[in-house]
Amino acid sequence: MLWITDTVSIADWELSESFSRSSGPGGQNVNKVSTAVDLRFEAERSPHLPAPVKARLKRLAGRRWTADGAILIRAEETRSQAQNREIARERLTELIRAALVAPKRRVATKPTYGSQQRRLKSKAERSEVKAMRGKVDDE
C-alpha cells in the first residue's frame, strides 16, 4: 500500500515494477546488476482516484501516460536498486499529489474605469505618432 495523503492510497496490485540495467557511470557493476527501476501505475483502472483527478493526472503526466492508461516512471539515479525504487515511488506520489489539487475557478472581472481611460489615451497617442509618419509636403 502506497499512501499519497491521509485519505488517498494506492493498492499494491495497481503498481508493478521491472528492473533493467542502468546507464551511466558504475564500472563493472553497470554491466552486471539491474538497478534501474521502471514503475508502472495503472491510473486509468484505479478505483482510488476520482475521474477529475485522473484527467488532471493525465495532463500532468504528459509523455509518461501510455495508450492503455498507465503511468510509467523510470528511475536510474543511483547504483542501488532499493534507492531507485524509493525515488520512483516518491515521483509518483508527488505527481498524484499535484493532480489532487483542484485548480481555482477564475472569476471574470471588468477593467476599471481608470485603466480603460489610460488604454484609450495611449492608443490615441500611438495613433498620432503613426499619423505623423506620412509624406512631408514641401509647399
mmCIF file of N, CA and C in Angstrom:
data_model
loop_
_atom_site.group_PDB
_atom_site.id
_atom_site.type_symbol
_atom_site.label_atom_id
_atom_site.label_comp_id
_atom_site.label_asym_id
_atom_site.label_seq_id
_atom_site.Cartn_x
_atom_site.Cartn_y
_atom_site.Cartn_z
ATOM 1 N N MET A 1 0.848 -1.179 0.000
ATOM 2 C CA MET A 1 0.000 0.000 0.000
ATOM 3 C C MET A 1 0.894 1.242 0.000
ATOM 4 N N LEU A 2 0.637 2.132 -0.951
ATOM 5 C CA LEU A 2 1.391 3.383 -1.072
ATOM 6 C C LEU A 2 0.459 4.533 -0.699
ATOM 7 N N TRP A 3 0.767 5.219 0.396
ATOM 8 C CA TRP A 3 -0.083 6.310 0.865
ATOM 9 C C TRP A 3 0.309 7.608 0.188
ATOM 10 N N ILE A 4 -0.661 8.268 -0.445
ATOM 11 C CA ILE A 4 -0.443 9.550 -1.112
ATOM 12 C C ILE A 4 -0.753 10.679 -0.133
ATOM 13 N N THR A 5 -1.946 10.647 0.438
ATOM 14 C CA THR A 5 -2.350 11.570 1.502
ATOM 15 C C THR A 5 -3.004 10.726 2.597
ATOM 16 N N ASP A 6 -3.583 11.402 3.592
ATOM 17 C CA ASP A 6 -4.242 10.669 4.670
ATOM 18 C C ASP A 6 -5.466 9.900 4.177
ATOM 19 N N THR A 7 -6.077 10.397 3.092
ATOM 20 C CA THR A 7 -7.306 9.769 2.596
ATOM 21 C C THR A 7 -7.109 8.961 1.319
ATOM 22 N N VAL A 8 -6.051 9.234 0.559
ATOM 23 C CA VAL A 8 -5.841 8.563 -0.731
ATOM 24 C C VAL A 8 -4.641 7.623 -0.633
ATOM 25 N N SER A 9 -4.857 6.396 -1.059
ATOM 26 C CA SER A 9 -3.770 5.417 -1.089
ATOM 27 C C SER A 9 -3.871 4.605 -2.376
ATOM 28 N N ILE A 10 -2.769 3.990 -2.744
ATOM 29 C CA ILE A 10 -2.691 3.168 -3.952
ATOM 30 C C ILE A 10 -2.432 1.729 -3.523
ATOM 31 N N ALA A 11 -3.240 0.814 -4.035
ATOM 32 C CA ALA A 11 -3.085 -0.603 -3.696
ATOM 33 C C ALA A 11 -1.872 -1.188 -4.419
ATOM 34 N N ASP A 12 -1.337 -2.250 -3.862
ATOM 35 C CA ASP A 12 -0.154 -2.886 -4.442
ATOM 36 C C ASP A 12 -0.411 -3.453 -5.835
ATOM 37 N N TRP A 13 -1.656 -3.933 -6.090
ATOM 38 C CA TRP A 13 -1.939 -4.530 -7.404
ATOM 39 C C TRP A 13 -1.910 -3.495 -8.519
ATOM 40 N N GLU A 14 -2.037 -2.194 -8.178
ATOM 41 C CA GLU A 14 -2.022 -1.142 -9.187
ATOM 42 C C GLU A 14 -0.602 -0.768 -9.621
ATOM 43 N N LEU A 15 0.377 -1.194 -8.849
ATOM 44 C CA LEU A 15 1.776 -0.877 -9.143
ATOM 45 C C LEU A 15 2.504 -2.131 -9.593
ATOM 46 N N SER A 16 3.353 -1.973 -10.607
ATOM 47 C CA SER A 16 4.237 -3.071 -10.996
ATOM 48 C C SER A 16 5.610 -2.475 -11.298
ATOM 49 N N GLU A 17 6.628 -3.211 -10.915
ATOM 50 C CA GLU A 17 7.999 -2.744 -11.107
ATOM 51 C C GLU A 17 8.760 -3.734 -11.958
ATOM 52 N N SER A 18 9.603 -3.203 -12.833
ATOM 53 C CA SER A 18 10.530 -4.049 -13.578
ATOM 54 C C SER A 18 11.905 -3.405 -13.467
ATOM 55 N N PHE A 19 12.903 -4.210 -13.540
ATOM 56 C CA PHE A 19 14.269 -3.735 -13.351
ATOM 57 C C PHE A 19 15.103 -4.031 -14.580
ATOM 58 N N SER A 20 15.984 -3.081 -14.896
ATOM 59 C CA SER A 20 16.867 -3.269 -16.050
ATOM 60 C C SER A 20 18.220 -2.659 -15.729
ATOM 61 N N ARG A 21 19.159 -2.875 -16.614
ATOM 62 C CA ARG A 21 20.496 -2.321 -16.393
ATOM 63 C C ARG A 21 20.466 -0.825 -16.608
ATOM 64 N N SER A 22 21.142 -0.134 -15.740
ATOM 65 C CA SER A 22 21.158 1.318 -15.760
ATOM 66 C C SER A 22 22.300 1.820 -16.621
ATOM 67 N N SER A 23 22.116 3.026 -17.176
ATOM 68 C CA SER A 23 23.198 3.631 -17.950
ATOM 69 C C SER A 23 24.018 4.525 -17.037
ATOM 70 N N GLY A 24 25.125 5.019 -17.534
ATOM 71 C CA GLY A 24 25.940 5.954 -16.772
ATOM 72 C C GLY A 24 27.102 5.281 -16.073
ATOM 73 N N PRO A 25 27.787 6.031 -15.198
ATOM 74 C CA PRO A 25 28.989 5.513 -14.539
ATOM 75 C C PRO A 25 28.664 4.391 -13.565
ATOM 76 N N GLY A 26 29.647 3.563 -13.284
ATOM 77 C CA GLY A 26 29.436 2.470 -12.344
ATOM 78 C C GLY A 26 30.365 1.309 -12.571
ATOM 79 N N GLY A 27 31.192 1.388 -13.602
ATOM 80 C CA GLY A 27 32.168 0.321 -13.846
ATOM 81 C C GLY A 27 31.506 -0.992 -14.197
ATOM 82 N N GLN A 28 32.082 -2.084 -13.691
ATOM 83 C CA GLN A 28 31.540 -3.411 -13.995
ATOM 84 C C GLN A 28 30.149 -3.607 -13.415
ATOM 85 N N ASN A 29 29.854 -2.887 -12.345
ATOM 86 C CA ASN A 29 28.552 -3.014 -11.683
ATOM 87 C C ASN A 29 27.405 -2.755 -12.664
ATOM 88 N N VAL A 30 27.602 -1.777 -13.574
ATOM 89 C CA VAL A 30 26.567 -1.420 -14.543
ATOM 90 C C VAL A 30 26.252 -2.600 -15.451
ATOM 91 N N ASN A 31 27.258 -3.354 -15.808
ATOM 92 C CA ASN A 31 27.081 -4.453 -16.748
ATOM 93 C C ASN A 31 26.492 -5.705 -16.102
ATOM 94 N N LYS A 32 26.496 -5.765 -14.770
ATOM 95 C CA LYS A 32 26.075 -6.981 -14.089
ATOM 96 C C LYS A 32 24.744 -6.863 -13.352
ATOM 97 N N VAL A 33 24.474 -5.680 -12.784
ATOM 98 C CA VAL A 33 23.349 -5.535 -11.859
ATOM 99 C C VAL A 33 22.235 -4.701 -12.479
ATOM 100 N N SER A 34 21.006 -5.159 -12.332
ATOM 101 C CA SER A 34 19.851 -4.416 -12.837
ATOM 102 C C SER A 34 19.357 -3.479 -11.746
ATOM 103 N N THR A 35 19.802 -2.215 -11.808
ATOM 104 C CA THR A 35 19.450 -1.258 -10.758
ATOM 105 C C THR A 35 18.389 -0.258 -11.200
ATOM 106 N N ALA A 36 18.197 -0.059 -12.483
ATOM 107 C CA ALA A 36 17.200 0.903 -12.957
ATOM 108 C C ALA A 36 15.795 0.342 -12.725
ATOM 109 N N VAL A 37 14.887 1.210 -12.290
ATOM 110 C CA VAL A 37 13.525 0.793 -11.952
ATOM 111 C C VAL A 37 12.540 1.435 -12.926
ATOM 112 N N ASP A 38 11.645 0.616 -13.489
ATOM 113 C CA ASP A 38 10.523 1.106 -14.289
ATOM 114 C C ASP A 38 9.263 0.825 -13.486
ATOM 115 N N LEU A 39 8.685 1.897 -12.932
ATOM 116 C CA LEU A 39 7.471 1.772 -12.122
ATOM 117 C C LEU A 39 6.267 2.048 -13.002
ATOM 118 N N ARG A 40 5.300 1.144 -12.979
ATOM 119 C CA ARG A 40 4.093 1.278 -13.795
ATOM 120 C C ARG A 40 2.882 1.355 -12.867
ATOM 121 N N PHE A 41 2.110 2.439 -13.011
ATOM 122 C CA PHE A 41 0.906 2.636 -12.201
ATOM 123 C C PHE A 41 -0.295 2.620 -13.125
ATOM 124 N N GLU A 42 -1.219 1.698 -12.874
ATOM 125 C CA GLU A 42 -2.432 1.569 -13.686
ATOM 126 C C GLU A 42 -3.437 2.639 -13.263
ATOM 127 N N ALA A 43 -3.220 3.865 -13.720
ATOM 128 C CA ALA A 43 -4.010 5.009 -13.271
ATOM 129 C C ALA A 43 -5.457 4.951 -13.760
ATOM 130 N N GLU A 44 -5.653 4.574 -15.002
ATOM 131 C CA GLU A 44 -6.999 4.565 -15.589
ATOM 132 C C GLU A 44 -7.918 3.563 -14.876
ATOM 133 N N ARG A 45 -7.359 2.455 -14.443
ATOM 134 C CA ARG A 45 -8.153 1.408 -13.797
ATOM 135 C C ARG A 45 -8.259 1.586 -12.287
ATOM 136 N N SER A 46 -7.572 2.569 -11.740
ATOM 137 C CA SER A 46 -7.522 2.742 -10.287
ATOM 138 C C SER A 46 -8.877 3.143 -9.711
ATOM 139 N N PRO A 47 -9.403 2.364 -8.758
ATOM 140 C CA PRO A 47 -10.672 2.737 -8.132
ATOM 141 C C PRO A 47 -10.495 3.795 -7.044
ATOM 142 N N HIS A 48 -9.244 4.092 -6.674
ATOM 143 C CA HIS A 48 -8.968 5.017 -5.582
ATOM 144 C C HIS A 48 -8.927 6.478 -6.020
ATOM 145 N N LEU A 49 -8.904 6.721 -7.330
ATOM 146 C CA LEU A 49 -8.833 8.094 -7.824
ATOM 147 C C LEU A 49 -10.121 8.469 -8.554
ATOM 148 N N PRO A 50 -10.714 9.616 -8.221
ATOM 149 C CA PRO A 50 -11.918 10.058 -8.950
ATOM 150 C C PRO A 50 -11.582 10.511 -10.368
ATOM 151 N N ALA A 51 -12.582 10.589 -11.208
ATOM 152 C CA ALA A 51 -12.379 10.927 -12.629
ATOM 153 C C ALA A 51 -11.702 12.284 -12.846
ATOM 154 N N PRO A 52 -12.071 13.364 -12.126
ATOM 155 C CA PRO A 52 -11.384 14.639 -12.361
ATOM 156 C C PRO A 52 -9.888 14.578 -12.036
ATOM 157 N N VAL A 53 -9.549 13.808 -11.002
ATOM 158 C CA VAL A 53 -8.142 13.652 -10.628
ATOM 159 C C VAL A 53 -7.394 12.894 -11.726
ATOM 160 N N LYS A 54 -8.042 11.870 -12.296
ATOM 161 C CA LYS A 54 -7.415 11.109 -13.378
ATOM 162 C C LYS A 54 -7.166 11.997 -14.596
ATOM 163 N N ALA A 55 -8.114 12.886 -14.890
ATOM 164 C CA ALA A 55 -7.950 13.791 -16.032
ATOM 165 C C ALA A 55 -6.779 14.742 -15.802
ATOM 166 N N ARG A 56 -6.680 15.297 -14.582
ATOM 167 C CA ARG A 56 -5.544 16.189 -14.280
ATOM 168 C C ARG A 56 -4.234 15.418 -14.288
ATOM 169 N N LEU A 57 -4.278 14.178 -13.798
ATOM 170 C CA LEU A 57 -3.082 13.336 -13.757
ATOM 171 C C LEU A 57 -2.594 13.029 -15.170
ATOM 172 N N LYS A 58 -3.522 12.789 -16.072
ATOM 173 C CA LYS A 58 -3.159 12.508 -17.468
ATOM 174 C C LYS A 58 -2.461 13.714 -18.089
ATOM 175 N N ARG A 59 -2.982 14.920 -17.796
ATOM 176 C CA ARG A 59 -2.382 16.136 -18.336
ATOM 177 C C ARG A 59 -1.005 16.366 -17.729
ATOM 178 N N LEU A 60 -0.857 16.130 -16.425
ATOM 179 C CA LEU A 60 0.420 16.347 -15.756
ATOM 180 C C LEU A 60 1.473 15.312 -16.168
ATOM 181 N N ALA A 61 1.032 14.083 -16.407
ATOM 182 C CA ALA A 61 1.975 13.010 -16.742
ATOM 183 C C ALA A 61 2.595 13.203 -18.122
ATOM 184 N N GLY A 62 1.837 13.758 -19.059
ATOM 185 C CA GLY A 62 2.380 14.021 -20.396
ATOM 186 C C GLY A 62 2.775 12.752 -21.112
ATOM 187 N N ARG A 63 4.041 12.678 -21.539
ATOM 188 C CA ARG A 63 4.535 11.517 -22.299
ATOM 189 C C ARG A 63 4.608 10.251 -21.473
ATOM 190 N N ARG A 64 4.602 10.394 -20.150
ATOM 191 C CA ARG A 64 4.682 9.208 -19.285
ATOM 192 C C ARG A 64 3.370 8.432 -19.259
ATOM 193 N N TRP A 65 2.278 9.037 -19.763
ATOM 194 C CA TRP A 65 0.963 8.375 -19.824
ATOM 195 C C TRP A 65 0.936 7.494 -21.061
ATOM 196 N N THR A 66 0.632 6.207 -20.883
ATOM 197 C CA THR A 66 0.615 5.284 -22.018
ATOM 198 C C THR A 66 -0.771 5.235 -22.643
ATOM 199 N N ALA A 67 -0.871 4.565 -23.788
ATOM 200 C CA ALA A 67 -2.146 4.464 -24.507
ATOM 201 C C ALA A 67 -3.184 3.674 -23.717
ATOM 202 N N ASP A 68 -2.734 2.721 -22.907
ATOM 203 C CA ASP A 68 -3.690 1.929 -22.130
ATOM 204 C C ASP A 68 -3.964 2.513 -20.747
ATOM 205 N N GLY A 69 -3.570 3.769 -20.504
ATOM 206 C CA GLY A 69 -3.931 4.461 -19.276
ATOM 207 C C GLY A 69 -3.054 4.178 -18.078
ATOM 208 N N ALA A 70 -1.797 3.870 -18.306
ATOM 209 C CA ALA A 70 -0.854 3.646 -17.206
ATOM 210 C C ALA A 70 0.187 4.756 -17.215
ATOM 211 N N ILE A 71 0.805 4.970 -16.072
ATOM 212 C CA ILE A 71 1.895 5.944 -15.966
ATOM 213 C C ILE A 71 3.183 5.174 -15.779
ATOM 214 N N LEU A 72 4.182 5.496 -16.593
ATOM 215 C CA LEU A 72 5.491 4.863 -16.491
ATOM 216 C C LEU A 72 6.495 5.859 -15.931
ATOM 217 N N ILE A 73 7.185 5.462 -14.876
ATOM 218 C CA ILE A 73 8.214 6.303 -14.273
ATOM 219 C C ILE A 73 9.493 5.492 -14.199
ATOM 220 N N ARG A 74 10.581 6.061 -14.731
ATOM 221 C CA ARG A 74 11.873 5.385 -14.728
ATOM 222 C C ARG A 74 12.820 6.120 -13.797
ATOM 223 N N ALA A 75 13.495 5.375 -12.940
ATOM 224 C CA ALA A 75 14.479 5.952 -12.021
ATOM 225 C C ALA A 75 15.773 5.162 -12.130
ATOM 226 N N GLU A 76 16.851 5.868 -12.426
ATOM 227 C CA GLU A 76 18.162 5.210 -12.530
ATOM 228 C C GLU A 76 19.259 6.132 -12.011
ATOM 229 N N GLU A 77 18.934 6.957 -10.999
ATOM 230 C CA GLU A 77 19.890 7.928 -10.499
ATOM 231 C C GLU A 77 21.036 7.304 -9.712
ATOM 232 N N THR A 78 20.714 6.322 -8.879
ATOM 233 C CA THR A 78 21.741 5.755 -8.003
ATOM 234 C C THR A 78 22.134 4.353 -8.463
ATOM 235 N N ARG A 79 23.160 3.807 -7.818
ATOM 236 C CA ARG A 79 23.602 2.451 -8.131
ATOM 237 C C ARG A 79 22.839 1.411 -7.321
ATOM 238 N N SER A 80 21.972 1.890 -6.436
ATOM 239 C CA SER A 80 21.216 0.990 -5.570
ATOM 240 C C SER A 80 19.795 0.802 -6.102
ATOM 241 N N GLN A 81 19.391 -0.447 -6.241
ATOM 242 C CA GLN A 81 18.041 -0.742 -6.717
ATOM 243 C C GLN A 81 17.003 -0.261 -5.708
ATOM 244 N N ALA A 82 17.265 -0.433 -4.430
ATOM 245 C CA ALA A 82 16.329 -0.016 -3.390
ATOM 246 C C ALA A 82 16.125 1.495 -3.398
ATOM 247 N N GLN A 83 17.218 2.252 -3.545
ATOM 248 C CA GLN A 83 17.092 3.708 -3.590
ATOM 249 C C GLN A 83 16.333 4.156 -4.831
ATOM 250 N N ASN A 84 16.591 3.511 -5.968
ATOM 251 C CA ASN A 84 15.865 3.850 -7.194
ATOM 252 C C ASN A 84 14.377 3.537 -7.063
ATOM 253 N N ARG A 85 14.034 2.466 -6.362
ATOM 254 C CA ARG A 85 12.621 2.139 -6.118
ATOM 255 C C ARG A 85 11.958 3.247 -5.311
ATOM 256 N N GLU A 86 12.648 3.713 -4.280
ATOM 257 C CA GLU A 86 12.106 4.793 -3.441
ATOM 258 C C GLU A 86 11.952 6.082 -4.240
ATOM 259 N N ILE A 87 12.924 6.393 -5.084
ATOM 260 C CA ILE A 87 12.870 7.604 -5.912
ATOM 261 C C ILE A 87 11.667 7.532 -6.856
ATOM 262 N N ALA A 88 11.462 6.390 -7.498
ATOM 263 C CA ALA A 88 10.349 6.225 -8.437
ATOM 264 C C ALA A 88 9.009 6.354 -7.711
ATOM 265 N N ARG A 89 8.891 5.744 -6.540
ATOM 266 C CA ARG A 89 7.636 5.826 -5.778
ATOM 267 C C ARG A 89 7.378 7.258 -5.304
ATOM 268 N N GLU A 90 8.442 7.968 -4.927
ATOM 269 C CA GLU A 90 8.296 9.356 -4.481
ATOM 270 C C GLU A 90 7.855 10.250 -5.647
ATOM 271 N N ARG A 91 8.405 10.011 -6.833
ATOM 272 C CA ARG A 91 7.988 10.778 -8.017
ATOM 273 C C ARG A 91 6.510 10.558 -8.325
ATOM 274 N N LEU A 92 6.072 9.310 -8.247
ATOM 275 C CA LEU A 92 4.660 9.002 -8.489
ATOM 276 C C LEU A 92 3.781 9.681 -7.444
ATOM 277 N N THR A 93 4.204 9.634 -6.189
ATOM 278 C CA THR A 93 3.449 10.267 -5.106
ATOM 279 C C THR A 93 3.302 11.759 -5.356
ATOM 280 N N GLU A 94 4.394 12.429 -5.734
ATOM 281 C CA GLU A 94 4.350 13.874 -5.988
ATOM 282 C C GLU A 94 3.441 14.197 -7.171
ATOM 283 N N LEU A 95 3.476 13.355 -8.195
ATOM 284 C CA LEU A 95 2.633 13.567 -9.377
ATOM 285 C C LEU A 95 1.147 13.459 -9.006
ATOM 286 N N ILE A 96 0.800 12.455 -8.216
ATOM 287 C CA ILE A 96 -0.590 12.269 -7.817
ATOM 288 C C ILE A 96 -1.029 13.383 -6.871
ATOM 289 N N ARG A 97 -0.142 13.800 -5.963
ATOM 290 C CA ARG A 97 -0.484 14.912 -5.063
ATOM 291 C C ARG A 97 -0.771 16.185 -5.850
ATOM 292 N N ALA A 98 0.006 16.425 -6.894
ATOM 293 C CA ALA A 98 -0.225 17.611 -7.729
ATOM 294 C C ALA A 98 -1.573 17.513 -8.436
ATOM 295 N N ALA A 99 -1.954 16.301 -8.839
ATOM 296 C CA ALA A 99 -3.228 16.115 -9.541
ATOM 297 C C ALA A 99 -4.422 16.218 -8.590
ATOM 298 N N LEU A 100 -4.207 15.964 -7.315
ATOM 299 C CA LEU A 100 -5.296 16.041 -6.339
ATOM 300 C C LEU A 100 -5.730 17.479 -6.078
ATOM 301 N N VAL A 101 -4.857 18.443 -6.338
ATOM 302 C CA VAL A 101 -5.182 19.846 -6.085
ATOM 303 C C VAL A 101 -6.023 20.372 -7.242
ATOM 304 N N ALA A 102 -7.259 20.712 -6.949
ATOM 305 C CA ALA A 102 -8.156 21.235 -7.982
ATOM 306 C C ALA A 102 -7.814 22.694 -8.254
ATOM 307 N N PRO A 103 -7.730 23.092 -9.535
ATOM 308 C CA PRO A 103 -7.416 24.490 -9.835
ATOM 309 C C PRO A 103 -8.571 25.399 -9.440
ATOM 310 N N LYS A 104 -8.223 26.619 -9.034
ATOM 311 C CA LYS A 104 -9.246 27.582 -8.650
ATOM 312 C C LYS A 104 -9.976 28.072 -9.891
ATOM 313 N N ARG A 105 -11.286 28.297 -9.732
ATOM 314 C CA ARG A 105 -12.062 28.846 -10.841
ATOM 315 C C ARG A 105 -11.728 30.311 -10.997
ATOM 316 N N ARG A 106 -11.554 30.735 -12.223
ATOM 317 C CA ARG A 106 -11.243 32.134 -12.491
ATOM 318 C C ARG A 106 -12.543 32.931 -12.445
ATOM 319 N N VAL A 107 -12.509 34.027 -11.709
ATOM 320 C CA VAL A 107 -13.663 34.903 -11.619
ATOM 321 C C VAL A 107 -13.446 36.065 -12.583
ATOM 322 N N ALA A 108 -14.348 36.207 -13.541
ATOM 323 C CA ALA A 108 -14.217 37.265 -14.536
ATOM 324 C C ALA A 108 -14.468 38.617 -13.874
ATOM 325 N N THR A 109 -13.604 39.595 -14.154
ATOM 326 C CA THR A 109 -13.766 40.942 -13.617
ATOM 327 C C THR A 109 -13.729 41.946 -14.753
ATOM 328 N N LYS A 110 -14.345 43.104 -14.520
ATOM 329 C CA LYS A 110 -14.324 44.164 -15.522
ATOM 330 C C LYS A 110 -13.101 45.032 -15.299
ATOM 331 N N PRO A 111 -12.543 45.587 -16.388
ATOM 332 C CA PRO A 111 -11.436 46.533 -16.194
ATOM 333 C C PRO A 111 -11.958 47.802 -15.529
ATOM 334 N N THR A 112 -11.117 48.429 -14.723
ATOM 335 C CA THR A 112 -11.541 49.647 -14.026
ATOM 336 C C THR A 112 -11.688 50.797 -15.017
ATOM 337 N N TYR A 113 -12.439 51.815 -14.614
ATOM 338 C CA TYR A 113 -12.649 52.983 -15.470
ATOM 339 C C TYR A 113 -11.303 53.656 -15.770
ATOM 340 N N GLY A 114 -10.465 53.769 -14.755
ATOM 341 C CA GLY A 114 -9.148 54.400 -14.948
ATOM 342 C C GLY A 114 -8.285 53.638 -15.939
ATOM 343 N N SER A 115 -8.296 52.313 -15.856
ATOM 344 C CA SER A 115 -7.469 51.520 -16.775
ATOM 345 C C SER A 115 -7.995 51.645 -18.196
ATOM 346 N N GLN A 116 -9.321 51.760 -18.355
ATOM 347 C CA GLN A 116 -9.895 51.959 -19.695
ATOM 348 C C GLN A 116 -9.464 53.308 -20.271
ATOM 349 N N GLN A 117 -9.486 54.343 -19.442
ATOM 350 C CA GLN A 117 -9.101 55.687 -19.898
ATOM 351 C C GLN A 117 -7.619 55.729 -20.276
ATOM 352 N N ARG A 118 -6.763 55.093 -19.456
ATOM 353 C CA ARG A 118 -5.321 55.049 -19.760
ATOM 354 C C ARG A 118 -5.073 54.318 -21.073
ATOM 355 N N ARG A 119 -5.793 53.224 -21.291
ATOM 356 C CA ARG A 119 -5.635 52.462 -22.532
ATOM 357 C C ARG A 119 -6.029 53.310 -23.733
ATOM 358 N N LEU A 120 -7.171 53.992 -23.671
ATOM 359 C CA LEU A 120 -7.623 54.813 -24.791
ATOM 360 C C LEU A 120 -6.666 55.985 -25.045
ATOM 361 N N LYS A 121 -6.126 56.554 -23.964
ATOM 362 C CA LYS A 121 -5.190 57.673 -24.112
ATOM 363 C C LYS A 121 -3.913 57.203 -24.821
ATOM 364 N N SER A 122 -3.394 56.032 -24.423
ATOM 365 C CA SER A 122 -2.166 55.524 -25.047
ATOM 366 C C SER A 122 -2.412 55.159 -26.506
ATOM 367 N N LYS A 123 -3.614 54.646 -26.806
ATOM 368 C CA LYS A 123 -3.943 54.330 -28.201
ATOM 369 C C LYS A 123 -4.002 55.608 -29.044
ATOM 370 N N ALA A 124 -4.584 56.669 -28.468
ATOM 371 C CA ALA A 124 -4.673 57.938 -29.200
ATOM 372 C C ALA A 124 -3.291 58.514 -29.456
ATOM 373 N N GLU A 125 -2.405 58.436 -28.451
ATOM 374 C CA GLU A 125 -1.038 58.933 -28.611
ATOM 375 C C GLU A 125 -0.312 58.151 -29.698
ATOM 376 N N ARG A 126 -0.467 56.848 -29.673
ATOM 377 C CA ARG A 126 0.204 55.996 -30.658
ATOM 378 C C ARG A 126 -0.336 56.301 -32.067
ATOM 379 N N SER A 127 -1.627 56.500 -32.177
ATOM 380 C CA SER A 127 -2.248 56.834 -33.452
ATOM 381 C C SER A 127 -1.686 58.141 -34.000
ATOM 382 N N GLU A 128 -1.508 59.111 -33.097
ATOM 383 C CA GLU A 128 -0.963 60.408 -33.508
ATOM 384 C C GLU A 128 0.469 60.265 -34.014
ATOM 385 N N VAL A 129 1.266 59.448 -33.326
ATOM 386 C CA VAL A 129 2.658 59.211 -33.747
ATOM 387 C C VAL A 129 2.677 58.595 -35.145
ATOM 388 N N LYS A 130 1.826 57.617 -35.368
ATOM 389 C CA LYS A 130 1.808 56.947 -36.671
ATOM 390 C C LYS A 130 1.276 57.865 -37.776
ATOM 391 N N ALA A 131 0.337 58.743 -37.425
ATOM 392 C CA ALA A 131 -0.212 59.660 -38.407
ATOM 393 C C ALA A 131 0.834 60.666 -38.876
ATOM 394 N N MET A 132 1.774 60.988 -38.016
ATOM 395 C CA MET A 132 2.837 61.949 -38.360
ATOM 396 C C MET A 132 3.894 61.347 -39.279
ATOM 397 N N ARG A 133 3.819 60.055 -39.548
ATOM 398 C CA ARG A 133 4.832 59.382 -40.352
ATOM 399 C C ARG A 133 4.561 59.518 -41.862
ATOM 400 N N GLY A 134 3.522 60.229 -42.253
ATOM 401 C CA GLY A 134 3.196 60.361 -43.679
ATOM 402 C C GLY A 134 4.227 61.182 -44.438
ATOM 403 N N LYS A 135 4.003 61.347 -45.729
ATOM 404 C CA LYS A 135 4.931 62.117 -46.570
ATOM 405 C C LYS A 135 4.873 63.585 -46.190
ATOM 406 N N VAL A 136 6.013 64.236 -46.308
ATOM 407 C CA VAL A 136 6.108 65.662 -45.966
ATOM 408 C C VAL A 136 5.897 66.476 -47.242
ATOM 409 N N ASP A 137 5.010 67.480 -47.172
ATOM 410 C CA ASP A 137 4.765 68.388 -48.318
ATOM 411 C C ASP A 137 5.785 69.525 -48.264
ATOM 412 N N ASP A 138 6.433 69.865 -49.424
ATOM 413 C CA ASP A 138 7.434 70.918 -49.470
ATOM 414 C C ASP A 138 6.839 72.251 -49.883
ATOM 415 N N GLU A 139 5.613 72.473 -49.749
ATOM 416 C CA GLU A 139 4.966 73.708 -50.186
ATOM 417 C C GLU A 139 5.186 74.847 -49.252
#
